[in-house]
Amino acid sequence: MSSHRNHSNKHALPDDPVYIEFPHSDGNSNTWPKNTTEEIDDEGCVNYMRPVDLDESICIKWRVGVGDAISMQLKYPTGNHVLRDFPSGYRMFDHNKGKAGSPRHDVYLFGPGCRFRSVPEFIPHAIWLMGDLSEQCNCKYCSKKPQREITSSMGNILRLSPSPSRLLPRTRADKPVVKSRLAERLKDSNKFYASVQRSSALPQISPHIQTDSIMLVERNNDLRAAVRTPLAECLPRYFREGELVWCAIEPIVGPQDEAIDFWPAIIDEVSLRNQREGLPHGSIPESIHQHTGYTVKFLAISRTYYFPDTMVIPYQSYICPNGILQQMVQRPVGDWEDLNAEALSKFDPCPPQPAITPTFFDTLTPFALALQIASKLCEFWCLTDEWDAKLTLPPLPRPVPPLSSLQSAIEFAGSNNAANRAPGPRVLTQTRFQGLWWGGERIWAGDLVRLKVPRSCLAPAGAQNIFAPSGPGEKNKIEINNTGGDPADFGATSRGVFLKIDSISLVDGTTGRRECRVLGMLYELAEVDWVDPNLPRFGLSENRSISAVKPPTPASAEGYPLPVAPTGYKYRAILAPGYEAVMSLSVISGRYYPCLLKHPKIKPLVAQVDIMDHDSILEVGHLWSLEGLFGGYKNSVNPRVYKATREKMMSDATKTAKGELEEHIRVRLAETDSGMEIDSL
């Protein structure tokens, strides 16, 4: 007989637990499974239901998670609320199926004629049992609603961060290694070009903005949505058609408590939905709340679903748990037999009710392929919507007359007369693009993007035509002085740098090949009460004195305004008036996501950060980076291969991902065959 393979034992009861007992129950022990004895068949496999004791880790996880949700819903006093036991007639079972030495594990809670497969599934039913049973239960089995809709409605009571149960302390060796030098992080990056130049062709408008060019409707809509100030309790419209995102699904829990919570998908359609809300009193019977909805296509399985904006997050904001990746790497070769078109087309991670959600092991193959497709897609990029810009350059300056012989003076007069008959300003045609696909993100000319380089590495003491970083605001400066700190050590140097893209163009590079570059104004995040010593800003003449002419408009002032800055900060242009940055695409880290830290799927992760613990802050540095509060190098898109179209990017990513996964299986099969013991003939 094989020994039981238990679930992760990392969950334990919290200190000073406050126990909750159910006043009602609809449980019935007759619904419990009968095959509770472990029996190994002729093929060495088992298929039975093992009763789970209350003190086992997985059971404690459920008791703590459900108890915590009940306490928040019923507004219990603060404390570590835990279920003393499940309702009468309920029992948890661990379904063991597969090879006896390493069976699959799926946990179920049996009781009222159905089986609950996760904490979020059981929470609505548990809350109903705590009441007087006069109202209808809102769980998926009683209400017949999709679980993802129910989970979305429980945002105020469902902890999306790790459960409040006490976790085993992490040893120092387990802490992530944080490299302190930017050079180490960017050592594998391609060489890039960056400079600051004067925009002198058109003094009032940047030469890289042409108002008479035809703008795509899609680009106009996306840029307008990016700068629109979101209403209270509403999320901005973050995503654009064709972008790669994560969609929150009903958790599919694995044997070690790891869960597949998100699925990579492509935005297929963006829509505005109306949600009617009743008013408690007044003549108006109801109000209408608008939110953004997304129709998405899941990678690998090509299924289409609709998700509200509260269930969709940027692809760069989520990292697949290492435990799931280890399950894929260590998976037996025979379990990959469902890597074929027919099996993938039948798989549905979000089946309509009352269908049963697939198990963790049934999900591994399509999820592994989806992860690989998303990873390959992020390696590609392409330019879109080419157009020719005609730039008017000033005429060449007249030559200075030489101070020499009479013959030289006559020759100079002749050349000067010829110059007077020549055309005036020169016209230059430059190839430009309205946008590009940067990995999984759609970027337009006019977007505010994050740069990989932090402010501490970009002219930290100021430079020619680049202002020094802003310091702390007046309020923080007082606190720093009171604590004996140096205000010079605080300010914008700890944050990122933004580029407002005015133009995406092709130029002749230093290597003789054409290169793509972006141009525009650079910005940093300054504290709202910081006073800029460089204001008011006027243009400087050649002798560095203040010019009497009207101050030139910054290069990025035309077009769309800047999006909403993070709470407590304001944008500050860091280039001198009349100048703009010219950079290679490789400097771009990715899109900027305003107010992302308030997203219901992101906020719980940030809320648990201890601001006094440096390591705790760094663990979510990739989230801070998406709002520019950390340097872009902490969370960047790094495409390396150019593709002609977005369709080519998608098809090549799918083909390459499947080929690499099949190669992994072949390697594992070869390793298995080479390790087999073969009897001699």
XYZ file of C-alpha atoms in Angstrom:
681
model
C 0.000 0.000 0.000
C 1.311 3.429 -0.838
C 1.465 6.147 1.755
C -0.836 9.121 1.480
C 0.564 12.132 -0.287
C -0.690 15.046 1.776
C -1.334 18.590 0.643
C 0.993 21.408 1.567
C 1.376 21.755 5.330
C 2.135 25.470 5.261
C -1.249 26.474 6.732
C -1.762 26.570 10.485
C -4.350 28.078 12.779
C -3.724 31.758 13.549
C -2.801 32.916 17.014
C -5.776 33.482 19.347
C -8.433 32.168 16.940
C -12.050 33.282 17.358
C -14.208 30.297 16.454
C -17.428 30.516 14.439
C -20.159 27.882 14.727
C -23.018 27.370 12.267
C -26.540 27.780 13.696
C -28.086 25.893 10.761
C -27.114 23.122 8.387
C -28.477 21.474 5.277
C -25.821 18.773 5.296
C -26.569 15.112 4.797
C -24.004 12.394 5.400
C -25.810 10.192 2.892
C -24.305 12.352 0.139
C -20.760 11.477 1.178
C -18.760 9.258 -1.183
C -18.623 5.567 -0.374
C -15.311 4.624 -2.003
C -13.095 5.714 0.896
C -10.753 2.724 0.944
C -7.454 2.812 -0.891
C -7.266 -0.058 -3.359
C -4.571 -0.507 -5.978
C -5.734 -2.034 -9.252
C -3.787 -4.232 -11.652
C -2.204 -1.193 -13.309
C -0.923 0.202 -10.008
C -3.526 2.984 -9.874
C -5.900 4.183 -7.169
C -9.254 5.945 -7.293
C -10.780 6.685 -3.904
C -11.960 9.488 -1.604
C -9.856 9.998 1.522
C -11.583 11.781 4.436
C -9.684 14.922 5.455
C -9.327 15.692 9.158
C -10.053 19.162 10.540
C -6.448 19.727 11.593
C -4.947 19.047 8.155
C -3.441 22.013 6.326
C -5.917 22.124 3.444
C -8.837 21.927 5.866
C -7.386 24.735 7.988
C -7.043 26.839 4.852
C -10.768 26.433 4.155
C -11.783 27.061 7.778
C -9.730 30.251 7.979
C -10.733 31.557 4.550
C -14.463 30.967 5.023
C -14.403 32.252 8.598
C -12.635 35.429 7.526
C -15.222 36.101 4.795
C -18.121 35.491 7.205
C -16.641 37.898 9.749
C -16.311 40.664 7.152
C -19.782 40.078 5.692
C -21.473 40.059 9.109
C -19.172 42.805 10.465
C -17.821 40.838 13.404
C -15.341 42.574 15.744
C -11.712 42.457 14.696
C -10.086 39.082 15.285
C -8.769 35.899 13.690
C -12.100 34.243 12.882
C -12.005 30.527 12.080
C -14.687 27.890 11.561
C -14.747 25.550 14.549
C -16.098 22.868 12.252
C -18.002 22.561 9.020
C -21.815 22.471 9.256
C -23.349 19.284 10.591
C -23.499 16.663 7.864
C -20.566 18.186 5.924
C -17.224 16.459 5.368
C -14.129 17.202 3.283
C -12.651 14.499 1.067
C -9.442 14.299 -0.949
C -9.968 12.533 -4.277
C -6.879 10.404 -4.954
C -6.672 9.266 -8.572
C -3.804 7.955 -10.671
C -0.586 6.119 -9.941
C -0.496 4.895 -6.355
C 2.884 6.475 -5.678
C 1.878 9.937 -6.912
C -1.879 10.217 -7.387
C -3.738 13.338 -8.369
C -5.429 15.225 -5.530
C -8.715 17.106 -5.815
C -10.370 18.387 -2.639
C -14.160 18.529 -2.280
C -16.507 19.523 0.545
C -19.600 17.282 0.547
C -22.847 18.004 2.366
C -26.030 19.403 0.798
C -26.245 17.155 -2.265
C -23.496 19.002 -4.127
C -19.764 19.263 -3.659
C -17.892 22.529 -3.184
C -14.498 22.616 -4.855
C -12.970 25.826 -3.503
C -13.237 28.387 -0.725
C -14.924 31.015 -2.978
C -17.549 28.438 -3.978
C -18.468 27.656 -0.368
C -18.386 31.213 1.061
C -21.852 32.341 -0.227
C -23.449 29.122 1.029
C -21.716 29.448 4.404
C -22.959 33.033 4.783
C -26.476 31.855 3.951
C -26.279 29.172 6.656
C -25.306 31.852 9.187
C -28.607 33.668 8.535
C -32.224 32.687 9.080
C -32.489 30.861 5.716
C -35.383 33.105 4.671
C -33.573 34.457 1.623
C -32.261 32.541 -1.346
C -28.667 31.338 -1.202
C -26.317 33.055 -3.650
C -23.866 30.203 -4.209
C -23.381 28.839 -7.720
C -25.326 25.637 -7.028
C -28.375 27.361 -5.535
C -28.493 30.475 -7.731
C -27.265 28.784 -10.953
C -24.997 31.780 -11.615
C -21.466 31.502 -13.061
C -18.857 31.341 -10.311
C -16.725 34.101 -11.820
C -19.719 36.452 -11.534
C -20.207 35.439 -7.900
C -16.506 35.827 -7.126
C -16.500 39.296 -8.685
C -19.408 40.352 -6.444
C -17.501 39.248 -3.315
C -14.618 41.672 -3.804
C -15.285 43.340 -0.447
C -15.098 40.129 1.612
C -12.901 37.781 -0.414
C -9.203 38.061 0.282
C -7.322 37.720 -3.002
C -3.977 37.864 -1.234
C -2.699 34.872 0.725
C -5.164 33.706 3.362
C -4.904 35.140 6.874
C -3.858 31.781 8.311
C -0.459 31.677 9.911
C 2.216 30.684 7.415
C 5.491 29.043 8.190
C 8.268 31.669 8.267
C 10.418 31.950 5.205
C 14.096 31.407 5.729
C 16.672 33.919 4.594
C 17.756 31.561 1.834
C 14.229 31.663 0.400
C 14.179 35.449 0.033
C 14.456 36.701 -3.532
C 17.839 37.981 -4.527
C 17.600 41.666 -5.436
C 20.382 43.004 -7.602
C 21.343 46.543 -6.809
C 23.110 47.518 -10.002
C 21.124 48.479 -13.068
C 23.941 47.262 -15.307
C 23.426 43.706 -14.064
C 19.737 43.875 -14.957
C 20.354 45.246 -18.434
C 23.549 43.382 -19.331
C 21.758 41.275 -21.951
C 19.882 44.218 -23.484
C 20.641 45.419 -26.976
C 22.630 48.590 -27.435
C 20.438 51.627 -27.633
C 20.611 55.215 -28.771
C 19.546 58.209 -26.683
C 20.101 61.936 -27.057
C 18.499 65.322 -26.455
C 18.066 67.646 -29.417
C 16.621 71.098 -30.051
C 13.372 71.180 -32.007
C 14.121 74.326 -34.000
C 12.242 73.680 -37.238
C 8.914 74.891 -35.843
C 9.331 77.012 -32.705
C 5.703 76.838 -31.561
C 4.980 73.179 -32.433
C 7.353 70.241 -32.422
C 8.405 69.222 -35.960
C 7.471 65.706 -34.951
C 3.776 66.544 -34.628
C 1.783 67.152 -37.804
C -1.817 68.108 -37.287
C -2.784 67.574 -40.917
C -2.017 63.830 -40.931
C -4.904 61.365 -40.820
C -5.242 59.664 -37.435
C -6.740 56.200 -37.128
C -10.078 56.075 -35.322
C -8.759 53.221 -33.178
C -5.746 55.280 -32.142
C -7.899 58.287 -31.315
C -10.245 56.206 -29.149
C -7.399 54.501 -27.296
C -5.569 57.751 -26.552
C -8.748 59.475 -25.397
C -9.458 56.586 -23.030
C -5.884 56.689 -21.686
C -6.115 60.328 -20.567
C -9.708 60.268 -19.327
C -9.984 60.772 -15.560
C -11.804 57.751 -14.090
C -14.894 58.328 -11.993
C -15.040 57.264 -8.365
C -15.269 53.487 -7.903
C -14.564 53.016 -11.623
C -11.505 51.654 -13.366
C -9.948 53.323 -16.404
C -10.267 51.577 -19.731
C -6.802 50.029 -19.592
C -6.785 47.605 -22.485
C -6.904 47.804 -26.247
C -8.030 45.352 -28.876
C -5.394 42.726 -29.571
C -3.495 43.189 -26.300
C -2.317 40.332 -24.103
C -3.898 40.243 -20.619
C -4.632 37.965 -17.669
C -8.259 37.028 -16.929
C -9.281 35.904 -13.443
C -10.989 32.506 -13.420
C -12.421 30.275 -10.740
C -9.293 28.902 -8.995
C -8.281 25.422 -10.105
C -6.354 24.109 -7.100
C -3.418 21.716 -7.362
C -2.067 19.073 -4.979
C 0.210 21.470 -3.092
C -2.443 24.197 -2.733
C -1.107 26.035 -5.778
C -3.942 27.424 -7.863
C -4.438 28.464 -11.468
C -6.200 31.785 -10.835
C -5.595 33.572 -14.144
C -5.529 32.610 -17.816
C -3.648 34.532 -20.550
C -5.964 35.910 -23.209
C -6.177 38.341 -26.117
C -8.604 41.263 -26.040
C -11.044 40.694 -28.896
C -13.519 43.499 -28.263
C -13.933 46.408 -25.862
C -17.427 47.504 -24.865
C -19.131 49.806 -22.397
C -21.733 48.102 -20.229
C -24.492 49.610 -18.090
C -25.219 48.267 -14.623
C -28.454 49.351 -12.978
C -28.315 50.125 -9.282
C -31.342 50.743 -7.086
C -31.544 53.838 -4.885
C -32.764 53.582 -1.278
C -35.077 56.583 -1.616
C -35.964 59.456 -3.908
C -38.065 59.933 -6.978
C -35.547 58.297 -9.316
C -36.059 54.541 -9.100
C -32.526 53.549 -10.047
C -29.135 54.777 -11.237
C -26.956 53.487 -14.034
C -23.303 52.669 -13.431
C -21.087 52.203 -16.474
C -18.064 49.949 -16.620
C -15.805 48.569 -19.319
C -16.237 44.993 -20.447
C -13.900 42.864 -22.521
C -14.598 39.990 -24.860
C -11.442 37.883 -24.782
C -10.018 34.822 -26.497
C -8.161 32.428 -24.221
C -4.799 31.338 -25.577
C -4.237 27.682 -26.539
C -7.938 26.745 -26.477
C -9.431 29.555 -28.622
C -12.517 29.937 -26.447
C -14.229 33.303 -26.156
C -15.598 34.740 -22.911
C -16.830 38.052 -21.557
C -15.149 39.554 -18.477
C -15.822 42.796 -16.586
C -12.888 45.152 -16.084
C -12.538 44.063 -12.446
C -11.504 40.572 -13.615
C -8.845 41.598 -16.172
C -5.313 42.773 -15.328
C -2.236 43.680 -17.419
C -0.072 40.790 -18.510
C 2.954 42.417 -16.859
C 1.227 42.556 -13.456
C 1.015 38.824 -12.698
C 3.674 36.144 -12.333
C 2.662 32.503 -12.576
C 3.443 30.748 -9.249
C 6.610 28.699 -9.291
C 4.762 25.694 -7.887
C 2.641 25.425 -11.031
C 5.715 25.636 -13.253
C 7.367 22.875 -11.230
C 4.298 20.690 -11.722
C 4.693 21.140 -15.482
C 8.418 20.396 -15.476
C 8.062 17.269 -13.335
C 4.935 16.003 -15.063
C 5.153 12.408 -16.349
C 5.446 12.095 -20.109
C 2.268 10.048 -20.349
C 0.185 12.899 -18.939
C 0.971 15.085 -21.975
C -1.075 12.932 -24.324
C -3.801 15.595 -24.457
C -1.494 17.994 -26.333
C -3.457 17.737 -29.564
C -5.944 19.908 -31.404
C -8.966 17.739 -30.625
C -8.360 17.602 -26.868
C -7.544 21.313 -26.678
C -10.718 22.245 -28.552
C -12.840 20.332 -26.028
C -11.209 21.821 -22.946
C -13.159 24.570 -21.163
C -11.723 26.161 -17.983
C -14.927 28.171 -17.430
C -17.762 25.768 -18.267
C -21.375 26.943 -17.956
C -23.259 25.764 -14.909
C -23.961 23.116 -13.773
C -20.950 21.602 -15.539
C -17.980 20.725 -13.336
C -14.800 22.773 -13.533
C -11.887 20.675 -14.850
C -9.327 19.334 -12.415
C -5.868 20.779 -11.945
C -4.139 17.977 -13.822
C -6.581 18.149 -16.735
C -5.790 21.870 -16.935
C -1.993 21.606 -16.945
C -1.530 20.839 -20.647
C -3.645 23.666 -22.126
C -2.409 26.077 -19.457
C 1.229 25.202 -20.181
C 0.661 25.830 -23.885
C -1.105 29.124 -23.140
C 1.807 30.270 -20.962
C 4.300 29.376 -23.662
C 2.339 31.213 -26.364
C 2.153 34.336 -24.200
C 5.875 34.139 -23.469
C 6.792 33.849 -27.155
C 4.422 36.669 -28.115
C 6.296 38.988 -25.747
C 9.487 38.359 -27.729
C 8.047 39.875 -30.934
C 7.329 43.437 -32.063
C 6.204 45.220 -35.205
C 5.511 48.718 -36.537
C 2.074 49.634 -37.869
C 0.313 52.263 -39.966
C 3.177 53.730 -41.961
C 2.936 57.234 -43.400
C 5.268 59.809 -44.929
C 5.877 63.030 -43.034
C 7.148 66.062 -44.928
C 9.392 68.175 -42.711
C 10.252 71.743 -43.612
C 13.823 72.602 -42.669
C 15.284 76.112 -42.643
C 17.607 77.055 -45.537
C 21.306 76.588 -45.093
C 23.056 79.614 -43.560
C 24.844 81.931 -45.945
C 28.617 81.560 -45.938
C 30.737 84.198 -44.231
C 32.693 86.318 -46.771
C 36.424 85.573 -46.719
C 38.838 88.301 -45.732
C 41.342 87.888 -48.558
C 41.966 89.115 -52.090
C 39.733 90.982 -54.544
C 39.383 87.766 -56.575
C 37.955 85.942 -53.546
C 35.462 88.738 -52.955
C 34.250 88.541 -56.583
C 33.837 84.734 -56.343
C 31.912 85.056 -53.090
C 29.571 87.667 -54.596
C 28.801 85.311 -57.483
C 28.004 82.375 -55.210
C 25.878 84.620 -53.004
C 23.810 85.751 -56.003
C 23.265 82.104 -56.956
C 22.123 81.322 -53.428
C 19.586 84.140 -53.564
C 18.029 82.551 -56.655
C 17.866 79.091 -55.016
C 14.691 77.751 -53.361
C 14.052 78.743 -49.749
C 13.319 76.154 -47.063
C 14.254 72.532 -47.659
C 11.605 69.768 -47.545
C 12.549 66.363 -46.134
C 10.374 63.229 -46.320
C 10.584 60.916 -43.305
C 8.932 57.519 -42.808
C 6.819 57.458 -39.667
C 4.381 55.133 -37.952
C 1.237 55.775 -35.958
C 1.878 52.892 -33.597
C 3.618 49.633 -32.821
C 3.046 46.311 -31.115
C 5.547 45.994 -28.282
C 5.282 42.383 -27.154
C 1.759 42.007 -25.803
C 1.093 45.754 -25.599
C -0.326 48.194 -28.143
C 1.536 51.529 -28.107
C 0.536 54.607 -30.107
C 2.289 57.843 -30.958
C 0.849 60.118 -28.272
C 1.124 57.535 -25.478
C 2.960 58.092 -22.222
C 5.304 55.109 -21.808
C 7.633 53.966 -19.051
C 11.386 53.831 -19.659
C 13.705 51.160 -18.302
C 16.183 53.653 -16.884
C 15.276 55.009 -13.409
C 15.562 58.699 -12.615
C 18.611 58.015 -10.447
C 20.526 56.962 -13.571
C 19.357 59.781 -15.846
C 21.343 62.948 -15.104
C 21.120 62.474 -11.307
C 22.864 65.822 -10.796
C 21.386 67.478 -13.863
C 23.049 67.945 -17.253
C 22.946 70.210 -20.262
C 19.262 70.741 -21.162
C 18.217 68.176 -18.496
C 17.018 69.378 -15.105
C 18.183 67.751 -11.879
C 15.667 65.415 -10.177
C 13.036 66.947 -7.938
C 13.469 66.603 -4.197
C 10.937 65.788 -1.495
C 7.837 67.931 -1.042
C 7.503 70.469 1.734
C 5.619 68.076 4.018
C 8.081 65.212 3.612
C 11.021 67.585 3.885
C 9.892 68.589 7.382
C 9.564 64.944 8.439
C 12.986 64.107 6.994
C 14.616 66.992 8.844
C 12.910 65.976 12.091
C 14.288 62.447 11.793
C 17.807 63.628 11.003
C 17.764 62.542 7.361
C 19.210 64.300 4.352
C 16.528 65.653 1.957
C 18.993 65.192 -0.911
C 18.610 61.411 -0.531
C 14.872 61.574 -1.239
C 12.731 62.621 -4.168
C 12.257 61.577 -7.776
C 15.533 59.606 -7.931
C 13.752 56.565 -6.487
C 11.074 56.610 -9.186
C 10.840 56.005 -12.915
C 11.013 58.147 -16.050
C 8.292 58.607 -18.679
C 8.425 59.498 -22.363
C 5.459 61.176 -24.052
C 5.848 59.820 -27.584
C 5.436 62.524 -30.213
C 6.789 60.514 -33.110
C 7.829 56.996 -34.148
C 10.170 57.189 -37.129
C 12.856 55.411 -39.123
C 16.325 56.940 -39.351
C 19.679 55.909 -40.767
C 21.500 54.337 -37.838
C 25.160 54.476 -36.944
C 25.687 50.941 -38.280
C 24.444 51.812 -41.765
C 21.099 50.074 -41.202
C 17.805 51.831 -40.665
C 16.703 52.059 -37.045
C 13.426 52.911 -35.373
C 13.421 55.688 -32.805
C 10.890 57.515 -30.670
C 10.917 61.234 -29.927
C 9.222 63.319 -27.271
C 9.401 64.988 -23.872
C 10.711 63.246 -20.752
C 8.816 63.414 -17.459
C 9.400 62.423 -13.859
C 7.043 62.110 -10.896
C 7.404 64.948 -8.395
C 5.535 65.203 -5.116
C 2.491 67.454 -5.395
C 3.780 69.995 -2.855
C 7.274 70.207 -4.329
C 8.115 73.663 -5.724
C 9.950 73.644 -9.061
C 12.864 76.111 -8.978
C 12.970 76.115 -12.788
C 9.573 77.814 -13.084
C 8.685 79.954 -14.916
C 10.547 78.446 -17.839
C 11.586 80.704 -20.708
C 13.696 79.952 -23.723
C 17.371 80.859 -23.527
C 19.238 82.703 -26.260
C 22.649 81.710 -27.461
C 24.394 83.908 -24.872
C 22.379 82.177 -22.081
C 20.444 85.331 -21.231
C 16.658 85.406 -20.912
C 15.033 85.911 -24.287
C 12.364 88.556 -24.738
C 10.381 86.440 -27.191
C 7.351 84.344 -26.222
C 8.362 81.108 -24.424
C 8.380 78.166 -26.860
C 5.804 75.425 -26.340
C 7.291 72.098 -25.109
C 7.462 69.392 -27.740
C 4.786 67.264 -26.068
C 2.298 70.047 -25.383
C 0.386 69.402 -28.591
C -2.041 66.514 -28.961
C -3.487 64.702 -25.970
C -2.914 65.717 -22.341
C -1.077 63.552 -19.878
C -3.002 60.781 -18.083
C -3.773 60.878 -14.379
C -0.643 60.846 -12.213
C -0.359 58.498 -9.209
C -1.943 59.773 -6.013
C 0.289 62.330 -4.309
C 2.401 63.073 -7.386
C 2.468 65.347 -10.419
C 4.275 65.194 -13.747
C 7.329 67.362 -14.254
C 9.006 67.880 -17.630
C 12.742 67.411 -17.140
C 14.031 68.767 -20.473
C 14.668 72.427 -21.166
C 11.996 74.180 -23.279
C 12.391 73.586 -26.991
C 14.239 70.274 -26.531
C 13.099 66.683 -26.874
C 14.555 63.226 -26.350
C 15.443 60.855 -29.192
C 15.698 57.211 -28.138
C 15.850 53.677 -29.470
C 12.843 51.451 -28.909
C 14.888 49.193 -26.635
C 14.716 51.874 -23.919
C 10.919 51.511 -23.693
C 9.792 49.453 -20.725
C 6.083 49.366 -21.554
C 2.770 51.129 -21.114
C 1.771 53.209 -18.098
C -1.309 52.024 -16.169
C -2.795 54.856 -14.074
C -4.556 53.889 -10.824
C -3.597 50.230 -11.332
C -2.718 49.804 -7.650
C -6.423 50.381 -6.881
C -7.536 47.495 -9.097
C -9.453 44.944 -6.959
C -7.095 42.177 -8.094
C -3.967 44.233 -7.371
C -4.923 46.266 -4.300
C -4.833 43.328 -1.810
C -1.268 42.493 -2.839
C -0.100 46.062 -2.275
C -2.064 46.439 0.968
C -0.068 43.699 2.681
C 3.257 45.464 2.059
C 5.110 46.674 5.139
C 6.433 50.080 4.095
C 9.080 49.849 6.812
C 10.421 46.573 5.392
C 12.638 47.091 2.337
C 12.348 43.450 1.236
C 8.560 43.601 1.490
C 8.475 46.618 -0.803
C 10.765 45.011 -3.369
C 8.590 41.894 -3.561
C 5.862 43.949 -5.265
C 8.268 46.256 -7.068
C 6.985 44.976 -10.408
C 3.556 46.408 -9.519
C 4.893 49.772 -8.347
C 6.834 49.985 -11.604
C 3.662 49.872 -13.715
C 2.664 53.236 -12.192
C 6.174 54.674 -12.461
C 6.827 54.546 -8.712
C 9.809 52.270 -9.383
C 12.188 52.276 -12.331
C 10.863 50.578 -15.453
C 13.644 47.981 -15.380
C 11.725 46.172 -12.616
C 8.899 45.350 -15.031
C 9.692 45.700 -18.697
C 8.738 44.237 -22.050
C 11.818 43.134 -23.999
C 10.921 42.122 -27.572
C 13.842 41.000 -29.730
C 12.403 39.689 -33.011
C 10.640 41.873 -35.582
C 7.562 40.512 -37.366
C 5.764 42.052 -40.314
C 2.243 42.076 -38.810
C 0.385 41.364 -35.586
C -1.182 38.314 -37.218
C 2.304 37.004 -37.972
C 3.284 37.596 -34.349
C 0.332 35.527 -33.123
C 0.734 32.659 -35.587
C 4.487 32.365 -35.043
C 4.074 32.528 -31.260
C 1.519 29.696 -31.346
C 3.578 27.555 -33.705
C 6.849 28.100 -31.842
C 5.276 27.537 -28.421
C 3.737 24.230 -29.401
C 6.976 23.117 -31.032
C 8.993 23.932 -27.914
C 6.509 22.117 -25.685
C 6.645 19.046 -27.919
C 10.440 19.197 -27.826
C 10.322 19.281 -24.019
C 8.178 16.141 -24.056
C 10.599 14.392 -26.426
C 13.529 15.261 -24.174
C 11.683 13.982 -21.106
C 10.796 10.797 -22.961
C 14.432 10.277 -23.957
C 15.533 10.828 -20.354
C 12.946 8.319 -19.156
C 13.999 5.715 -21.717
C 17.689 6.124 -20.921
C 16.996 5.625 -17.233
C 15.000 2.405 -17.645
C 16.446 -0.918 -16.516
C 16.475 -3.461 -19.367
C 16.861 -7.181 -18.756
C 19.608 -8.801 -20.793
C 18.550 -11.387 -23.333
